[in-house]
Amino acid sequence: MKLKEIRTRIDTLDRELVQILDSRMELGLRAKKLKDQVADPDREQVVIRNVIEGESNLLESKFKETLFQSIVDESRRLQEEDPKLVAFQGEHGAYGDVASRGLVPDSVYVPCLEFSDVFEGVAQGLFDLGVVPVENSLEGAVTQVNDLLMETDLKVVGEASIPIHHCLLAPSLNDYREIRVVYSHPQALAQCRGFLSRNRIEPRPYYDTAGAAQMISRDRPRAAAAIASSLSAKLYGLEILKEEIEDADSNSTRFLLVAKEPEAEDGNKCSVTFVAPHQAGALHEVLRLFAEAEINLTRIASLPIRTDPGNYTFFLDFEGSDQDDKIKKTLAEVKTNTTSLRFLGCYRSA
Amino acid sequence: MSKLYRTSRVDGQEPTVVNVGGVEIGRRLAVIAGPCSIESLDQTMAIARAVKEAGADMLRGGAFKPRTSPYSFQGLGLEGLKILYAARQETGLPIVTEVIDPRDVSWVAEYADLLQIGTRNMQNFSLLKEVGQTNRPVLLKRGMYSTLDEWLNCAEYILSEGNPNVILCERGIRTFEKYTRNTLDLSAVPAIKELTHLPIITDPTHGTGVRSLVGPMSLASIASGADGLIIEVHNNPKEALSDADQALTPPVFAQLMKQIRSVRLHMEQIGEVRT
């Protein structure tokens, strides 16, 4: 191996070490939500003993002890700082991560495998907030998330519209001209179909956009690239070969910020769900109430109720505050005209 | 002579207009300006702003350089393409850049509006076929030792692959004269207009290789009926990484642009020149 190659490998390992430490700190912060107090001397001793007794070729016990003592100290310091934990679905660098950083700056962003993990975690108090995509401008409603909004008791406390710009990412040492396959989430691959066919690159579905970037960075498969956010390029040390490779000019996803408690500050936008009785004009009657009160609706969506085929839940977003008398009155009237009205929250519009 | 099914001009045929990112070459005069090589983001941005200010229609700049010596600066490659794209985003000027390797064609096509085939690659047939399969217009420079027939056959290669948008560029041919780097063959301009429907521009920078001759030959090109010009402009020609002796500074280029417009206007006023 040449010196340059060795150094590149060292740089990669260092970046991975930092990522691993990051994940460790993240777990410490999550553990804090389940502990009575931050400091736990018994546990700290176990952690350091495990490391000292564990096998290693080159590291001496003294070095390991000093290293891990400082890791434990840092973890404790972070826990005492008590930053907000914001959960999103996907790996670090996913568009949910991008949205979280915009919605709740200076927090700790926690990746979750499934949308349901985000909802459950927030409901159980393991996370302070959750960020979930509710609809995409090209693909429509994210049904899983809309279902979870119906089924759980979380409140909507904010929203953001995130422009989705896909980037083609690859390790910088690889020759971009050799790229033949690209890994990403099927939706991202579909949104870049034109680019891929022009460049004769074969799409390979992967569970997550950022997960694909992480895999490309870690495994460095030959002739392969990933489609993910520019944040992923930064997090995984990949080169952006081309930005904005999506076929459509405008592609954005609306994310909702969810919490256990409703937003304390006055908002200017509300979200509700309801089920209208199965009779002629029932939906029209509800919409008429909003029309007559001159309340502007910003979204109407209907999603099938999974447990009740043939019936639908309606999602309604409208402008205004739930503190406003006109809106209070309208919602009261809507309640009498529907079978189950749920107020999801009042928040500042994006 | 082999038959040029797609390139020849048939009687009464209208000249072809090639649309490059909104610039219609063949309909109105198009001036392409910029550095020989993309050296850095700052350099490219500064020159792009200056040529835009002077009234240029398009930005040129090399990311892949075919150099006489393998030890000369070979270009920034993909990094250079990204810089050109950034300059396009800021100035709105469409981008023309050279492609020298068939493996780079689809990548260059992602970033550039017009793909340039350089003089040394005019008869690189695999490269011609590759650009013929893209959806980007092609600027085909004349080989420095080529006859018009050989040149038009190369255009035929691109057209026969399904890409109808070819712009020819007279860039000077090798003669026994040593004072100039090449001899800009201006008789090629009206000759090409007789032979083909494709638009033709000239490159007075490489056509002479001498800075002081660029201006006069630009004006002569317009008088000969060229549809446009491609001119090298560098904000600091002495420091340029390639072709330092022939680039114009932005102020000189801005002055020349006025004279170019004035000659063009005059040529339009006197109408078609017949002998």
XYZ file of C-alpha atoms in Angstrom, chain A residues 11-337:
327
model
C -8.932 9.290 7.505
C -11.874 6.975 6.837
C -11.363 5.138 10.125
C -11.134 8.412 12.027
C -14.396 9.565 10.528
C -15.990 6.263 11.492
C -14.576 6.518 15.024
C -16.190 9.928 15.402
C -19.492 8.550 14.084
C -19.346 5.645 16.503
C -18.642 8.013 19.397
C -21.555 10.138 18.234
C -23.854 7.113 18.305
C -22.563 6.191 21.753
C -23.303 9.663 23.116
C -26.740 9.459 21.515
C -27.442 6.190 23.355
C -26.258 7.774 26.618
C -28.779 10.564 26.109
C -31.516 8.028 25.400
C -30.565 6.060 28.526
C -30.925 9.240 30.541
C -34.665 9.308 29.756
C -34.957 5.984 31.609
C -32.757 6.824 34.602
C -33.586 8.749 37.757
C -30.331 10.689 37.742
C -27.469 11.246 35.335
C -24.519 9.925 37.340
C -24.385 6.156 37.859
C -20.929 5.274 39.281
C -21.587 1.509 39.326
C -22.456 1.458 35.654
C -19.438 3.638 34.790
C -17.164 1.133 36.533
C -18.693 -1.751 34.598
C -18.186 0.114 31.293
C -14.516 0.738 31.966
C -13.883 -2.770 33.309
C -15.491 -4.304 30.204
C -13.149 -2.348 27.995
C -10.011 -3.107 29.962
C -10.788 -6.822 30.081
C -11.778 -6.962 26.415
C -9.258 -8.278 23.862
C -7.059 -5.875 21.947
C -3.831 -6.293 20.025
C -2.090 -3.034 20.595
C -3.968 -0.975 23.141
C -2.638 -1.024 26.683
C -4.987 -1.099 29.667
C -3.835 2.285 30.890
C -4.590 3.866 27.522
C -8.012 2.225 27.316
C -8.878 3.328 30.820
C -7.938 6.967 30.159
C -9.722 6.971 26.813
C -12.939 5.501 28.157
C -12.911 7.603 31.283
C -12.963 10.688 29.068
C -15.733 9.174 26.927
C -17.822 8.460 30.005
C -17.139 11.970 31.342
C -18.247 13.525 28.062
C -21.373 11.389 27.992
C -22.235 12.535 31.513
C -21.613 16.172 30.607
C -23.943 15.879 27.598
C -26.647 14.257 29.690
C -26.435 17.069 32.240
C -26.813 19.603 29.426
C -30.094 17.853 28.687
C -30.554 18.666 24.987
C -33.876 17.915 23.260
C -34.052 14.511 21.578
C -35.709 14.710 18.165
C -36.549 11.409 16.489
C -36.820 10.886 12.724
C -37.125 7.836 10.504
C -34.063 6.735 8.524
C -30.331 6.932 9.044
C -28.433 10.134 9.783
C -28.486 12.262 6.649
C -32.015 11.172 5.646
C -34.399 13.924 4.554
C -36.124 13.532 7.946
C -32.783 14.442 9.537
C -32.531 17.487 7.231
C -36.076 18.519 8.256
C -35.352 17.958 11.973
C -32.268 20.177 11.869
C -34.344 22.932 10.270
C -37.337 22.594 12.616
C -35.509 22.211 15.941
C -31.961 23.577 15.668
C -29.270 22.673 18.215
C -30.873 19.434 19.316
C -29.866 15.810 19.216
C -31.317 14.013 16.215
C -32.053 10.338 16.763
C -32.501 7.955 13.816
C -35.315 5.381 14.028
C -35.896 2.326 11.892
C -39.664 2.795 11.431
C -42.169 5.635 11.569
C -43.945 3.736 14.347
C -40.729 3.860 16.424
C -40.852 7.659 16.183
C -44.503 7.815 17.296
C -44.115 5.258 20.077
C -40.874 6.799 21.331
C -42.438 10.246 21.577
C -45.583 8.834 23.216
C -43.470 7.011 25.825
C -41.339 10.068 26.517
C -38.151 8.488 25.136
C -37.896 11.384 22.687
C -39.005 14.981 23.222
C -40.157 15.475 19.634
C -40.660 13.549 16.434
C -40.370 14.693 12.805
C -42.386 12.775 10.206
C -43.156 13.295 6.492
C -46.867 13.705 5.850
C -46.908 14.267 2.104
C -44.624 14.652 -0.903
C -45.395 17.081 -3.719
C -44.883 14.366 -6.352
C -45.895 11.146 -4.635
C -48.762 12.342 -2.408
C -49.604 11.272 1.143
C -47.211 9.131 3.174
C -49.939 6.696 4.212
C -48.051 5.066 7.083
C -47.531 8.426 8.771
C -51.114 9.544 8.184
C -52.341 6.269 9.679
C -50.164 6.783 12.739
C -51.443 10.338 13.147
C -54.970 8.868 13.256
C -54.138 6.019 15.585
C -51.946 7.751 18.182
C -52.588 10.660 20.503
C -49.624 12.817 19.544
C -50.073 16.528 18.860
C -48.841 18.419 15.836
C -46.712 21.341 17.053
C -44.991 22.518 13.875
C -44.443 21.949 10.183
C -41.781 22.456 7.528
C -41.666 22.085 3.783
C -38.317 20.681 2.762
C -37.167 20.921 -0.870
C -35.929 17.480 -1.857
C -32.738 17.724 -3.899
C -31.134 14.396 -4.626
C -27.376 14.154 -5.053
C -25.293 11.430 -6.659
C -22.649 10.445 -4.108
C -19.556 8.272 -4.324
C -16.248 7.881 -2.485
C -13.871 10.506 -3.873
C -11.140 8.019 -4.791
C -13.416 5.992 -7.050
C -13.476 6.868 -10.748
C -16.894 8.401 -11.413
C -16.792 7.164 -15.003
C -16.936 3.567 -13.834
C -20.218 3.981 -11.954
C -22.712 1.393 -13.202
C -25.092 0.879 -10.261
C -26.677 3.226 -7.783
C -28.306 2.418 -4.452
C -31.129 4.396 -2.863
C -34.692 4.315 -1.566
C -37.077 3.257 -4.378
C -38.831 6.630 -4.273
C -35.567 8.528 -4.766
C -34.581 6.169 -7.595
C -37.954 6.766 -9.254
C -37.537 10.523 -8.973
C -34.161 10.340 -10.770
C -35.176 7.885 -13.492
C -34.256 10.242 -16.356
C -30.799 10.950 -14.988
C -30.079 7.249 -14.470
C -31.179 6.221 -17.941
C -29.237 9.057 -19.622
C -26.103 7.884 -17.857
C -26.845 4.175 -18.198
C -26.722 3.587 -14.446
C -28.698 0.690 -13.011
C -30.944 1.488 -10.023
C -30.735 -0.827 -6.994
C -33.366 -0.369 -4.261
C -32.133 0.098 -0.704
C -34.090 0.625 2.528
C -33.088 4.273 2.989
C -31.363 7.076 1.053
C -28.907 7.933 3.820
C -28.511 4.226 4.611
C -27.318 3.751 1.023
C -24.813 6.602 1.436
C -23.564 5.035 4.658
C -23.174 1.643 2.992
C -21.287 3.134 -0.002
C -18.953 4.937 2.376
C -18.350 1.870 4.551
C -18.185 -0.967 2.026
C -16.907 0.980 -0.988
C -18.420 -1.416 -3.542
C -16.828 -1.101 -6.978
C -18.553 0.965 -9.647
C -21.354 1.967 -7.261
C -22.853 5.227 -6.016
C -25.765 6.329 -3.813
C -28.565 8.855 -4.212
C -29.100 10.857 -1.012
C -29.089 14.351 0.488
C -26.083 16.670 0.492
C -26.131 16.289 4.288
C -25.378 12.581 3.768
C -22.335 13.518 1.672
C -21.048 15.605 4.565
C -21.794 12.978 7.224
C -20.277 10.039 5.361
C -17.381 11.814 3.647
C -18.615 11.210 0.112
C -18.058 13.327 -2.965
C -21.100 14.940 -4.599
C -20.741 13.987 -8.263
C -23.885 15.865 -9.258
C -26.453 17.876 -7.332
C -30.145 18.116 -8.143
C -30.327 14.997 -10.282
C -34.110 14.677 -9.803
C -36.160 14.842 -13.002
C -38.850 17.250 -11.771
C -37.899 20.841 -11.053
C -39.856 21.142 -7.837
C -40.002 18.305 -5.369
C -40.728 18.999 -1.732
C -41.889 17.057 1.282
C -43.999 18.471 4.094
C -42.839 17.324 7.515
C -44.793 17.614 10.764
C -43.267 18.100 14.176
C -45.103 15.948 16.730
C -45.019 15.983 20.542
C -46.906 14.542 23.477
C -48.282 17.910 24.564
C -49.909 20.576 22.373
C -47.932 23.653 21.362
C -48.029 26.264 24.150
C -47.634 29.282 21.881
C -50.435 30.584 19.719
C -50.356 29.208 16.177
C -51.874 30.231 12.837
C -52.608 26.848 11.311
C -54.537 23.806 12.554
C -54.848 20.147 11.620
C -57.853 17.928 12.312
C -59.046 14.471 11.286
C -62.651 13.299 11.182
C -64.881 10.544 9.898
C -68.073 11.637 8.190
C -71.218 9.510 8.476
C -72.001 7.438 5.365
C -74.899 9.509 4.081
C -75.524 11.872 1.190
C -73.987 15.305 1.673
C -72.217 14.535 4.963
C -68.791 15.682 3.772
C -70.324 18.621 1.963
C -71.985 19.690 5.207
C -68.628 19.748 7.018
C -66.890 21.673 4.255
C -69.809 24.111 4.114
C -69.204 25.018 7.777
C -65.620 26.013 6.949
C -66.718 27.865 3.823
C -69.369 29.877 5.618
C -66.968 30.801 8.410
C -64.519 31.896 5.687
C -61.773 29.602 6.946
C -59.215 28.767 4.270
C -58.466 25.059 3.942
C -54.871 24.252 2.942
C -55.117 20.486 2.673
C -57.927 17.955 2.285
C -56.954 14.313 2.083
C -58.873 11.124 2.582
C -57.305 7.854 3.626
C -58.976 4.480 3.928
C -59.583 3.268 7.468
C -57.649 0.010 7.640
C -59.959 -1.655 10.121
C -63.111 -0.551 8.318
C -62.993 -1.087 4.529
C -65.084 1.348 2.517
C -64.799 4.073 5.130
C -62.388 6.966 5.120
C -60.739 9.360 7.510
C -60.487 12.935 6.266
C -57.453 15.069 6.997
C -58.068 18.776 7.054
C -55.537 21.581 7.505
C -56.802 25.127 7.762
C -55.548 28.618 8.484
C -56.225 30.234 11.858
C -55.770 29.703 15.593
C -57.717 27.367 17.846
C -57.942 30.315 20.269
C -60.025 32.198 17.717
C -63.776 32.255 18.554
C -64.839 31.752 14.959
C -62.709 28.617 14.731
C -63.847 27.321 18.129
C -67.463 27.718 17.025
C -66.887 26.064 13.650
C -65.077 23.104 15.229
C -67.935 22.640 17.687
C -70.368 22.495 14.761
C -68.096 20.112 12.859
C -68.074 17.840 15.895
C -71.855 17.441 15.794
C -71.720 16.615 12.075
